[in-house]
Amino acid sequence: MATLIGSKRVVIKIGSALLVDRDNGALRRDWLTGLAEDVAQLKARGTDVILVSSGSIALGRGVLGLPRSDLPLEHSQAAAAVGQIRLARAYEEVLAPHDIKTAQVLVTLEDSANRRRYLNSRATLEALIGFGVVPIVNENDTVATDEIRYGDNDRLAAQVALTTGADRLILLSDVDGFYSDNPMTNPDARRYDVIEAITPEIEAMAGEGTSGLSKGGMITKLFAAKTATAGGCAMAITEGSVLRPLSALENGANATWFTAHGTPQQARKRWIGSMKPKGDITVDAGASRALNSGKSLLSAGVAGVSGSFMRGDPVAILDPDGHKLGQGLVAYAASEADAIKGAHSSAIEGILGYPGRTALIHRDDMAL
């Protein structure tokens, strides 16, 4: 069974019902302080942490005195705008005593559906993590409509886990795992400790959530598990209302772990290798040897460019004899790649007129 021990990168999803008191709409500050202590503990042993947090609409609803019933779209968006600034400030305040910097990242479904926006989101998150920052990710409810929504933060958290190559996804929920039936209505419902594969029988057991503040039910959690585990990321559902929920999980608290299929790196390589190339990059003999030893492809090693492709598109990588070495996601459009082929990385800015990326295809974006 997977645990948090030894994890390299963890995405933690926090639901509204954990953050916001359902009776008065106020932030549960003590709980958030405890979560911050858990995050600091993970960071201290070298684990990257990303938080996917609901709560902006629930907080804003309380500030504006709006009812707990369904709101018109414009009222939900207004509540999100009021609540999001308070939510971001609260995370900053509880993590600052641990010398942890935070960043607010607001996204919509378009940011993963649109290739360029996906790449930009991924690069931004990687840069933040590289600086030691804990990103606080939430759906941009202020502008999102049904057509461009993830719909719930379970899905969003799974997408963030894939985008960032996380090896653990923790859904802090109002239930302590996945059950054969709704445990609130059926006392004989059985909790699963580990689920190796999400079968049709498992899917048939999923029911809807009962929280008055949360949108995601068990069906959305199963969808998140499918997405995460296919990307090499193990996922846990655990009850999160205790003051140190991650410490509790590590110390044996009830949870259901969904087993990952391989590693995030292996899953990404499979995904890249399965795509249809939109062009070819021919490399010289030196670059061919470098690629086979695990190096990235630099512009200096490129002998030829063909096809019509944009940044982030898959391209085939050919050796000097035209044999396919593999393929990868290219960091430049075809016209740019052709302009800088054979040139040293230091010359890219002079050729293109702007400072480009060092690698034409980074080794992490390559499947040989």
Coordinates of C-alpha atoms in Angstrom, one line a residue:
M1 CA 0.0 0.0 0.0
A2 CA 1.2 3.5 -0.8
T3 CA 2.0 6.0 1.9
L4 CA 3.2 9.6 2.1
I5 CA 6.6 8.4 3.3
G6 CA 9.1 8.7 0.5
S7 CA 6.8 10.6 -1.8
K8 CA 8.5 13.2 -4.0
R9 CA 5.6 15.4 -4.9
V10 CA 2.1 15.5 -3.2
V11 CA -1.1 17.2 -4.4
I12 CA -3.5 17.7 -1.5
K13 CA -7.2 18.5 -2.2
I14 CA -9.1 20.3 0.5
G15 CA -12.9 20.5 0.3
S16 CA -15.1 23.4 1.4
A17 CA -16.7 21.5 4.2
L18 CA -13.2 21.1 5.9
L19 CA -12.3 24.8 5.6
V20 CA -15.5 26.5 6.3
D21 CA -17.9 26.1 9.3
R22 CA -21.3 25.2 7.9
D23 CA -23.1 27.0 10.6
N24 CA -21.6 30.5 10.4
G25 CA -19.6 30.4 7.2
A26 CA -16.4 31.3 9.0
L27 CA -13.0 29.9 8.2
R28 CA -11.9 27.0 10.5
R29 CA -8.6 28.7 11.4
D30 CA -7.4 26.0 13.9
W31 CA -7.9 23.3 11.3
L32 CA -6.0 25.3 8.7
T33 CA -3.2 25.9 11.1
G34 CA -2.9 22.2 11.7
L35 CA -2.8 21.5 8.0
A36 CA 0.0 24.0 7.7
E37 CA 2.1 22.1 10.3
D38 CA 1.6 19.0 8.2
V39 CA 2.6 20.7 5.0
A40 CA 5.7 22.1 6.8
Q41 CA 6.6 18.6 7.9
L42 CA 6.4 17.3 4.4
K43 CA 8.5 20.1 3.0
A44 CA 11.1 19.7 5.7
R45 CA 11.8 16.2 4.4
G46 CA 12.1 17.3 0.8
T47 CA 8.6 16.6 -0.5
D48 CA 7.1 19.1 -3.0
V49 CA 3.5 20.1 -1.9
I50 CA 0.7 21.6 -4.0
L51 CA -2.7 22.4 -2.4
V52 CA -5.9 22.3 -4.5
S53 CA -8.3 24.2 -2.3
S54 CA -12.0 24.7 -2.5
G55 CA -13.7 27.3 -0.2
S56 CA -13.8 30.6 -2.0
I57 CA -17.6 30.5 -2.7
A58 CA -18.4 29.1 0.7
L59 CA -16.3 31.9 2.4
G60 CA -17.7 34.6 0.2
R61 CA -21.2 33.3 0.8
G62 CA -20.8 33.9 4.5
V63 CA -19.3 37.4 4.1
L64 CA -22.1 38.5 1.8
G65 CA -24.8 36.9 3.8
L66 CA -26.0 34.7 0.9
P67 CA -28.2 31.6 1.6
R68 CA -26.8 28.1 1.5
S69 CA -29.2 27.2 -1.2
D70 CA -28.2 27.1 -4.9
L71 CA -27.1 30.6 -6.1
P72 CA -27.6 32.3 -9.4
L73 CA -24.4 32.2 -11.5
E74 CA -23.5 35.9 -11.0
H75 CA -24.0 35.5 -7.2
S76 CA -21.7 32.5 -7.1
Q77 CA -19.1 34.4 -9.1
A78 CA -19.4 37.4 -6.8
A79 CA -19.1 35.1 -3.7
A80 CA -16.0 33.5 -5.3
A81 CA -14.4 36.9 -5.8
V82 CA -15.0 38.0 -2.2
G83 CA -14.0 34.6 -0.8
Q84 CA -10.9 33.9 -2.9
I85 CA -8.9 36.9 -1.6
R86 CA -9.6 35.8 2.0
L87 CA -8.8 32.2 1.2
A88 CA -5.4 33.1 -0.3
R89 CA -4.6 35.4 2.6
A90 CA -5.5 32.7 5.2
Y91 CA -3.1 30.2 3.5
E92 CA -0.3 32.8 3.4
E93 CA -0.8 33.6 7.1
V94 CA -0.7 30.0 8.4
L95 CA 2.3 28.9 6.2
A96 CA 4.4 32.1 6.8
P97 CA 5.4 31.1 10.3
H98 CA 7.0 28.0 8.8
D99 CA 9.0 30.2 6.3
I100 CA 6.9 28.8 3.5
K101 CA 6.0 31.1 0.6
T102 CA 2.6 30.6 -1.1
A103 CA 1.2 31.5 -4.5
Q104 CA -2.3 31.7 -5.8
V105 CA -3.0 29.8 -9.1
L106 CA -6.5 30.1 -10.6
V107 CA -7.4 27.9 -13.5
T108 CA -10.3 26.9 -15.7
L109 CA -10.9 23.8 -17.9
E110 CA -9.6 25.7 -20.9
D111 CA -6.1 25.9 -19.3
S112 CA -5.8 22.1 -19.7
A113 CA -7.8 21.8 -22.9
N114 CA -5.8 24.4 -24.8
R115 CA -2.3 23.1 -25.5
R116 CA -0.4 26.4 -25.2
R117 CA -2.2 27.4 -22.0
Y118 CA -1.6 23.9 -20.6
L119 CA 2.2 24.3 -21.3
N120 CA 2.2 27.7 -19.7
S121 CA 0.4 26.5 -16.6
R122 CA 2.8 23.6 -16.3
A123 CA 5.8 25.8 -16.7
T124 CA 4.5 28.2 -14.1
L125 CA 3.8 25.5 -11.5
E126 CA 7.2 24.0 -12.1
A127 CA 8.9 27.3 -11.6
L128 CA 7.0 28.0 -8.4
I129 CA 7.9 24.6 -7.0
G130 CA 11.5 25.1 -8.0
F131 CA 11.5 28.3 -5.9
G132 CA 10.2 26.3 -2.9
V133 CA 6.7 27.9 -3.1
V134 CA 3.5 26.0 -2.2
P135 CA 1.0 26.8 -5.0
I136 CA -2.6 27.1 -3.8
V137 CA -4.7 26.1 -6.9
N138 CA -8.4 26.7 -7.3
E139 CA -10.9 26.8 -10.1
N140 CA -11.4 30.4 -11.2
D141 CA -15.1 30.5 -10.2
T142 CA -15.2 34.2 -10.7
V143 CA -15.1 33.8 -14.5
A144 CA -15.9 30.1 -15.1
T145 CA -19.3 29.1 -16.5
D146 CA -20.6 25.5 -16.8
E147 CA -19.1 25.2 -20.3
I148 CA -15.5 25.9 -19.1
R149 CA -15.6 24.3 -15.6
Y150 CA -13.8 21.3 -14.2
G151 CA -17.0 21.0 -12.2
D152 CA -15.4 19.9 -8.9
N153 CA -12.0 20.1 -7.3
D154 CA -11.5 16.3 -7.2
R155 CA -11.1 16.4 -11.0
L156 CA -9.0 19.5 -10.8
A157 CA -6.7 17.9 -8.3
A158 CA -6.2 14.9 -10.5
Q159 CA -5.4 17.1 -13.4
V160 CA -2.9 19.1 -11.4
A161 CA -1.3 15.8 -10.2
L162 CA -0.8 14.8 -13.9
T163 CA 0.3 18.2 -14.9
T164 CA 3.0 18.4 -12.3
G165 CA 4.1 14.7 -12.3
A166 CA 3.0 14.1 -8.7
D167 CA 3.4 10.6 -7.3
R168 CA 0.7 11.1 -4.6
L169 CA -2.8 12.7 -4.6
I170 CA -4.6 13.0 -1.3
L171 CA -8.3 13.8 -1.2
L172 CA -9.1 15.2 2.2
S173 CA -12.8 14.5 2.4
D174 CA -15.8 14.2 4.8
V175 CA -15.6 10.4 4.5
D176 CA -12.7 8.1 5.5
G177 CA -12.5 6.1 2.3
F178 CA -14.4 4.3 -0.4
Y179 CA -17.3 2.2 0.7
S180 CA -19.3 -0.6 -0.9
D181 CA -22.4 1.5 -0.1
N182 CA -23.2 4.8 1.6
P183 CA -22.1 4.3 5.2
M184 CA -24.4 7.1 6.4
T185 CA -27.5 5.0 5.3
N186 CA -26.1 1.5 5.4
P187 CA -24.3 0.3 8.6
D188 CA -23.1 -2.8 6.8
A189 CA -21.2 -0.8 4.1
R190 CA -17.6 -2.0 3.9
R191 CA -14.6 0.3 3.5
Y192 CA -11.8 -0.7 1.1
D193 CA -8.2 -0.3 2.3
V194 CA -6.7 -0.7 -1.2
I195 CA -8.3 -0.7 -4.7
E196 CA -5.9 -2.1 -7.3
A197 CA -8.3 -1.5 -10.3
I198 CA -11.5 0.5 -10.8
T199 CA -13.8 -2.1 -12.2
P200 CA -17.5 -1.7 -13.2
E201 CA -18.4 -3.3 -9.9
I202 CA -16.4 -0.6 -8.0
E203 CA -18.0 2.1 -10.1
A204 CA -21.5 0.8 -9.3
M205 CA -20.8 1.2 -5.6
A206 CA -20.2 5.0 -5.9
G207 CA -22.9 7.3 -4.6
E208 CA -23.3 11.1 -4.3
G209 CA -21.9 13.3 -1.6
T210 CA -24.1 14.5 1.3
S211 CA -22.2 17.6 2.4
G212 CA -24.1 20.9 2.1
L213 CA -20.9 22.7 1.1
S214 CA -19.1 20.2 -1.2
K215 CA -20.0 19.5 -4.8
G216 CA -18.0 16.3 -5.4
G217 CA -19.5 13.0 -4.5
M218 CA -17.8 9.6 -4.7
I219 CA -18.4 9.3 -8.4
T220 CA -16.1 12.3 -9.0
K221 CA -13.6 10.8 -6.6
L222 CA -13.5 7.7 -8.7
F223 CA -13.0 9.7 -11.8
A224 CA -10.1 11.5 -10.1
A225 CA -8.7 8.1 -9.1
K226 CA -8.9 6.8 -12.7
T227 CA -7.1 9.9 -14.0
A228 CA -4.4 10.0 -11.3
T229 CA -3.5 6.3 -11.3
A230 CA -3.4 6.1 -15.1
G231 CA -0.8 8.8 -14.8
G232 CA 1.4 6.9 -12.3
C233 CA 0.0 8.8 -9.2
A234 CA -1.3 6.8 -6.3
M235 CA -4.4 8.4 -4.7
A236 CA -5.9 8.3 -1.2
I237 CA -9.4 9.2 0.1
T238 CA -9.3 10.0 3.8
E239 CA -11.4 11.9 6.4
G240 CA -9.8 15.3 6.8
S241 CA -11.6 17.0 9.7
V242 CA -9.0 16.1 12.3
L243 CA -6.5 18.9 13.1
R244 CA -3.5 17.1 11.6
P245 CA -5.0 15.1 8.8
L246 CA -1.8 14.2 6.9
S247 CA -0.1 13.2 10.1
A248 CA -3.1 11.1 10.9
L249 CA -2.9 9.4 7.5
E250 CA 0.7 8.6 8.0
N251 CA -0.1 7.2 11.5
G252 CA -2.7 4.7 10.1
A253 CA -5.9 6.7 9.9
N254 CA -8.7 5.0 7.9
A255 CA -8.2 5.6 4.1
T256 CA -8.6 4.0 0.7
W257 CA -5.5 3.9 -1.5
F258 CA -5.9 3.5 -5.2
T259 CA -2.8 1.9 -6.7
A260 CA -0.8 3.8 -9.3
H261 CA -0.1 2.1 -12.7
G262 CA 3.7 2.6 -12.9
T263 CA 5.4 6.0 -12.2
P264 CA 4.5 9.5 -13.4
Q265 CA 7.6 9.4 -15.6
Q266 CA 6.7 6.1 -17.2
A267 CA 3.1 7.2 -17.8
R268 CA 4.3 10.4 -19.4
K269 CA 6.7 8.6 -21.7
R270 CA 3.9 6.2 -22.7
W271 CA 1.6 9.1 -23.5
I272 CA 4.3 10.9 -25.5
G273 CA 5.1 7.7 -27.4
S274 CA 1.5 7.1 -28.3
M275 CA 0.9 10.5 -30.0
K276 CA 0.9 11.0 -33.7
P277 CA 3.9 13.1 -34.8
K278 CA 3.3 16.3 -36.6
G279 CA 6.8 16.6 -38.0
D280 CA 10.3 15.3 -38.0
I281 CA 13.5 16.5 -36.3
T282 CA 16.7 15.0 -37.8
V283 CA 19.7 15.0 -35.5
D284 CA 23.4 14.7 -36.1
A285 CA 25.5 11.8 -34.9
G286 CA 26.7 13.6 -31.8
A287 CA 23.2 14.5 -30.7
S288 CA 22.1 10.9 -31.4
R289 CA 24.7 9.6 -29.0
A290 CA 23.7 12.3 -26.4
L291 CA 20.0 11.4 -26.6
N292 CA 20.8 7.7 -26.1
S293 CA 22.7 8.6 -22.9
G294 CA 19.8 10.5 -21.5
K295 CA 20.5 14.1 -22.6
S296 CA 18.1 16.7 -23.9
L297 CA 18.1 17.7 -27.6
L298 CA 19.7 21.1 -28.1
S299 CA 19.4 23.2 -31.3
A300 CA 23.1 22.7 -32.1
G301 CA 22.5 19.0 -32.7
V302 CA 19.6 19.4 -35.1
A303 CA 20.4 18.8 -38.8
G304 CA 17.0 19.1 -40.3
V305 CA 13.4 20.1 -39.6
S306 CA 10.2 19.1 -41.6
G307 CA 6.5 19.2 -41.1
S308 CA 4.1 21.8 -39.6
F309 CA 4.0 21.9 -35.9
M310 CA 3.6 24.3 -33.0
R311 CA 5.3 24.5 -29.6
G312 CA 4.2 21.5 -27.5
D313 CA 3.3 19.3 -30.5
P314 CA 4.8 15.8 -30.8
V315 CA 7.5 15.3 -33.4
A316 CA 9.5 12.2 -34.5
I317 CA 13.3 12.3 -33.8
L318 CA 15.3 10.8 -36.6
D319 CA 19.0 9.8 -36.6
P320 CA 21.3 10.9 -39.5
D321 CA 20.2 7.8 -41.5
G322 CA 16.5 8.6 -41.1
H323 CA 15.8 5.9 -38.6
K324 CA 13.4 6.8 -35.9
L325 CA 15.0 7.2 -32.4
G326 CA 11.7 8.1 -30.7
Q327 CA 9.6 11.2 -30.4
G328 CA 9.1 14.2 -28.1
L329 CA 7.2 17.4 -27.4
V330 CA 9.0 20.2 -29.1
A331 CA 9.7 23.5 -27.4
Y332 CA 9.5 25.6 -30.6
A333 CA 7.2 26.0 -33.7
A334 CA 8.5 24.5 -36.9
S335 CA 9.6 27.8 -38.4
E336 CA 11.6 28.6 -35.2
A337 CA 13.1 25.2 -35.0
D338 CA 14.3 25.5 -38.6
A339 CA 15.8 28.9 -38.0
I340 CA 17.9 27.8 -35.0
K341 CA 18.9 24.3 -36.2
G342 CA 22.6 23.8 -35.9
A343 CA 23.0 27.0 -33.8
H344 CA 24.4 27.1 -30.3
S345 CA 21.9 27.8 -27.5
S346 CA 23.6 31.2 -26.8
A347 CA 22.8 32.3 -30.4
I348 CA 19.0 31.7 -30.1
E349 CA 18.1 35.1 -28.9
G350 CA 20.0 36.8 -31.7
I351 CA 18.3 34.6 -34.3
L352 CA 14.7 34.7 -33.0
G353 CA 14.8 38.1 -31.3
Y354 CA 13.9 36.8 -27.9
P355 CA 15.6 34.5 -25.3
G356 CA 14.4 31.0 -26.0
R357 CA 14.5 27.7 -24.2
T358 CA 17.8 25.9 -23.9
A359 CA 16.4 22.6 -25.1
L360 CA 14.6 22.0 -28.3
I361 CA 13.2 18.9 -26.8
H362 CA 13.8 18.3 -23.1
R363 CA 14.6 14.8 -22.0
D364 CA 11.5 14.8 -19.7
D365 CA 9.4 15.4 -22.8
M366 CA 11.0 12.6 -24.9
A367 CA 10.2 8.9 -25.4
L368 CA 13.0 6.9 -27.1

